CSV table of C-alpha atoms in Angstrom, one decimal:
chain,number,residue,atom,x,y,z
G,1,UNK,CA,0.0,0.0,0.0
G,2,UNK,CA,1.1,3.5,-1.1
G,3,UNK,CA,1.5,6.3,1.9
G,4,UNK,CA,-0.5,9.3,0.9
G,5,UNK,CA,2.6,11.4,0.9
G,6,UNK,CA,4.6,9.7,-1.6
G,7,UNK,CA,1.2,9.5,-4.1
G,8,UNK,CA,1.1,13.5,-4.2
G,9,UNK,CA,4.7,14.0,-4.0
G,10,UNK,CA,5.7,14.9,-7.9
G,11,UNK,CA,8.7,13.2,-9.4
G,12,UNK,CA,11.7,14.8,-10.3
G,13,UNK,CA,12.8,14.0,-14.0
G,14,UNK,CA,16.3,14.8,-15.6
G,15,UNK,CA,16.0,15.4,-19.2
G,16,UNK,CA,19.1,14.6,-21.4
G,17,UNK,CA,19.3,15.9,-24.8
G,18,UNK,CA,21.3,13.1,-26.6
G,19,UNK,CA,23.2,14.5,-30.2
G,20,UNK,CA,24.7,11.7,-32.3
G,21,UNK,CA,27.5,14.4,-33.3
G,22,UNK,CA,28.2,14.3,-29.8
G,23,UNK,CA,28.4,10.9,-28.9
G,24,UNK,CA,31.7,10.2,-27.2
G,25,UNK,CA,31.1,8.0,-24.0
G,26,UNK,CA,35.0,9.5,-22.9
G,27,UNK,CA,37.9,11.6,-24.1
G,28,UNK,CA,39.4,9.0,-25.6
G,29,UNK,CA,36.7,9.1,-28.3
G,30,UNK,CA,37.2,12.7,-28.9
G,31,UNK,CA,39.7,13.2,-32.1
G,32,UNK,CA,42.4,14.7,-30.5
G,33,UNK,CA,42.4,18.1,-32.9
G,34,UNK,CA,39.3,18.7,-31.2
G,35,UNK,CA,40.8,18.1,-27.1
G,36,UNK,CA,41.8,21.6,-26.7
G,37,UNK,CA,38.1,22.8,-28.1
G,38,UNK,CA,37.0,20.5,-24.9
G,39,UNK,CA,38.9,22.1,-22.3
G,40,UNK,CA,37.8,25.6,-23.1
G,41,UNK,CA,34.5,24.5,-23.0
G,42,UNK,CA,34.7,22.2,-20.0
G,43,UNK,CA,36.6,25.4,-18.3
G,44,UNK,CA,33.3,27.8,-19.4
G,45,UNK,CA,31.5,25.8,-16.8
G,46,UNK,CA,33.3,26.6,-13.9
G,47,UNK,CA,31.0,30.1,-13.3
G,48,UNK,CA,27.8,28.2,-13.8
G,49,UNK,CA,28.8,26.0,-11.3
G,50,UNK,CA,30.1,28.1,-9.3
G,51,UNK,CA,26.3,29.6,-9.2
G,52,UNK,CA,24.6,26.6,-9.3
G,53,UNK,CA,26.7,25.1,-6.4
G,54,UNK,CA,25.2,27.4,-3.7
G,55,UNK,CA,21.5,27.5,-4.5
G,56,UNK,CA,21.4,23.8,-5.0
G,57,UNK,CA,23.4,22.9,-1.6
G,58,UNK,CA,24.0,19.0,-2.9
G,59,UNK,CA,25.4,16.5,-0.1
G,60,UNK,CA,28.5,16.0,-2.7
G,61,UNK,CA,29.9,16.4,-6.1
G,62,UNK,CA,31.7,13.7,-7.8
G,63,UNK,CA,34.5,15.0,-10.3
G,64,UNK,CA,37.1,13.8,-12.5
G,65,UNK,CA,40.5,15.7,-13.4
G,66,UNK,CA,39.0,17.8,-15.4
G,67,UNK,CA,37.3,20.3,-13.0
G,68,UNK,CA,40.6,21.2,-11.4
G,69,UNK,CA,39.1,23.9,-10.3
G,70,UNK,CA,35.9,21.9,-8.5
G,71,UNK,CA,37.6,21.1,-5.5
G,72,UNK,CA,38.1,24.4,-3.6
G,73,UNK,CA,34.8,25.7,-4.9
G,74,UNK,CA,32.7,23.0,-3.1
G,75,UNK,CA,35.5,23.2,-0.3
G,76,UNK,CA,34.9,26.8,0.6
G,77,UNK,CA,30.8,26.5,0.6
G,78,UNK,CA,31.3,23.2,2.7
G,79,UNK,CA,30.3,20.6,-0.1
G,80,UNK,CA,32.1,17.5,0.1
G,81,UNK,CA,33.9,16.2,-3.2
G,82,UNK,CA,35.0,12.9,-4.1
G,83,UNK,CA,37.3,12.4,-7.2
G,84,UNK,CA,36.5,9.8,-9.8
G,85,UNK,CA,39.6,8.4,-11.0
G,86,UNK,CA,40.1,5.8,-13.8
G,87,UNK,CA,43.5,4.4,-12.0
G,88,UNK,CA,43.1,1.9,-9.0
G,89,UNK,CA,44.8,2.9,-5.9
G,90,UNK,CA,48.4,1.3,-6.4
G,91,UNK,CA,48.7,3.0,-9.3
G,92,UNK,CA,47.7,6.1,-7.8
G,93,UNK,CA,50.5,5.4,-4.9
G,94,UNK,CA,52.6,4.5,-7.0
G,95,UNK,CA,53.1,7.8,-9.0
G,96,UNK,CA,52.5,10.2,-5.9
G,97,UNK,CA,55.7,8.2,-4.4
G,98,UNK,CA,57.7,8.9,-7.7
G,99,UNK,CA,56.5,12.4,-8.2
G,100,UNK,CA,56.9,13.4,-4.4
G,101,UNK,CA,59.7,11.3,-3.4
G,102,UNK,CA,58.2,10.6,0.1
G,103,UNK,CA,58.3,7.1,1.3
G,104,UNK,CA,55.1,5.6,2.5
């Protein structure tokens, strides 16, 4: 049986507009001529976000490397982040010990 509250609650829909021009599932599909295109735009977002961030309040934002500049905008409006990475953790370790030089 259905509570009465969630049977008048309305449904949030997201609605994706889907381009076959535009159908790359990563950056690796992208032809590289076209990469540096993609970070200008990917960097245009970064003051819509920036907007969006605070009237929205999420719990989190997930992010790639991309949005380099994600991190310390959710950071300084106390949004938590947690970055997607395509490398497992060893090979994560593994470079920050070769690039830093510390030993773990």
């Amino acid at each position: 049986m259905r509570s009465s509250t969630s049977a008048t609650k309305p449904k949030k829909q997201l609605h994706i507009a889907l381009f076959p021009w535009l159908a790359f599932e990563a950056t690796t599909d992208v032809p590289y001529a076209v990469i540096p295109y993609l970070k200008i735009a990917y960097d245009g977002l970064e003051q819509g976000i920036s907007e969006f961030l605070p009237a929205h309040t999420p719990d989190w934002t997930i992010h790639d490397f991309a949005p380099y500049w994600l991190p310390p905008i959710a950071t300084k409006l106390g949004i938590s982040t947690a970055h997607f990475s395509i490398f497992n953790s060893s090979s994560l370790l593994f470079l920050w010990v070769n690039i830093s030089g510390s030993n773990v």
